Amino acid sequence: MSAAALRARVRAELTDEIKAVARRHLAIDGANLSLRAVARDLGMASSAVYRYFASRDELLTALIIDAYDALGASAESAEAPVDRADRLARWLAVCHAVRDWALAHPHEYTLIYGSPVPGYRAPRDTVPPATRVALLIGGILRDGPVTAPVSDQITGPLAAELATVGAVIAPGAPPHLLAHGIAAWIHLLGAVSFELIGQLDNVIDERRAFFEHQMRAAATLAGFAA
Amino acid sequence: MSAAALRARVRAELTDEIKAVARRHLAIDGANLSLRAVARDLGMASSAVYRYFASRDELLTALIIDAYDALGASAESAEAPVDRADRLARWLAVCHAVRDWALAHPHEYTLIYGSPVPGYRAPRDTVPPATRVALLIGGILRDGPVTAPVSDQITGPLAAELATVGAVIAPGAPPHLLAHGIAAWIHLLGAVSFELIGQLDNVIDERRAFFEHQMRAAATLAGFAA
DNA sequence: TGTACATCAGTGAACGCGCGTTCACTGATGTAC
DNA sequence: TGTACATCAGTGAACGCGCGTTCACTGATGTAC
């Protein structure tokens, strides 16, 4: 290994270490992460961090991208081995992967799906990693029958809009199934956030079973069970 | 009016004014509200605020209770005039009231249903106001048929737990309907949070129609449409 | 192989800021006699 | 009606803290000749 490459690797390793410590600090400060506290934990001067991240916001952005990628990777590798034809199983694999990851990394989940950080504006780099899980669900939708029961027709401007969105995500899917697909996605994130925030405390203890029951119901509406 | 009563009224008015200014500041600082900034806006010394609230956390608690109460009152007065027999309409009235209030008071909504504030622990006083909307939904559930289609039976520990919860909220309701009722409540909050956080940006513009479609679907599962 | 120079990670002091909370105080108003 | 006292809202200075960011610097390491 050349000297330059070695230096680059050391640099990359310390960058990772800073992010790792910062991730731990999310648990304490939430999104108003303190650069100085991170530097202190690493035993280095606070100014040294600026060799690695141009500002606090840039560090925050790196954490956000990593979180989206970790969540996306986790969902992808849970969904990939499932029989392509079993769309319900694929959907449930995604659901549990998202929930498990969120429970294992609550503060990172909050960073990406919690309340917006006051004063922080996410740059465009965060968009592609943010769409990974949604794309998985789009795939499940797309692999279904093109024609589906029209139990609840959607008409008017919403139908037109869904057609436009659908052309990208799941071409051929009828609007009401697409709507239920997006609704399922929203319900999934809502259920995970609800549990994480603690709203289920003193109400439901059988959380995994209750979660799965909800997600099965959402799947029925979206036609994943067919 | 006696002098003492007058003094009490002036005190109550200034207390309200402090809360009003603090509410405006939620938009800037989120939950890490600055007491000093609030005092500055009121043109008073920061120490003077301590005549009204013992600490920053106590002010925050007051804001939280007010927010729960305002949301609850708004949902209640939207649901009350609806024909008792039309459970779907009652449910949709609650849904739109919650959404409308959240869109009108996004930062207060975030305060109560957003990510937990790091370092803040809600006292018990916040619990009763927090349950007002849930109780409305419980009422809708309770007013339904005791026997209902058993499309998806729930068994095991979750069923037992739902029976316990159901005894309080909606006695007689079968476990799977109760589960769908809670799921509907979760979907409602999830959908509102999702829209508020901005996840719908560049995806769905017809938000009210899309929201209502979701809530109708949730109602079907919970048996509100029957 | 040896020397002069460039690179660059990391230091430590400093700037200017804001924060929550406490404390001794002023001064107006209301109460008791 | 007039005076002495109590109440209490509000002041302003201070304590002790933490923050993000900048800047001139040291010192080790790698490169070019």
Short mmCIF file of C-alpha atoms (C1' of nucleotides) in Angstrom, two decimals, chain B residues 33-36 40 47 50 56, chain C residues 18-23 30-31:
data_model
loop_
_atom_site.label_atom_id
_atom_site.label_comp_id
_atom_site.label_asym_id
_atom_site.label_seq_id
_atom_site.Cartn_x
_atom_site.Cartn_y
_atom_site.Cartn_z
CA LEU B 33 -37.45 26.52 23.92
CA SER B 34 -35.47 29.44 25.35
CA LEU B 35 -36.95 31.08 28.43
CA ARG B 36 -34.75 34.10 27.91
CA ARG B 40 -37.12 39.21 25.71
CA SER B 47 -36.00 36.37 35.90
CA TYR B 50 -39.99 32.70 37.28
CA ARG B 56 -38.40 25.94 31.79
"C1'" DG C 18 -26.73 32.19 24.47
"C1'" DC C 19 -28.50 29.64 28.14
"C1'" DG C 20 -31.22 28.47 33.03
"C1'" DT C 21 -31.34 29.91 37.41
"C1'" DT C 22 -30.42 32.67 41.74
"C1'" DC C 23 -30.39 36.66 44.55
"C1'" DG C 30 -53.34 46.70 49.22
"C1'" DT C 31 -54.40 45.84 54.33
#
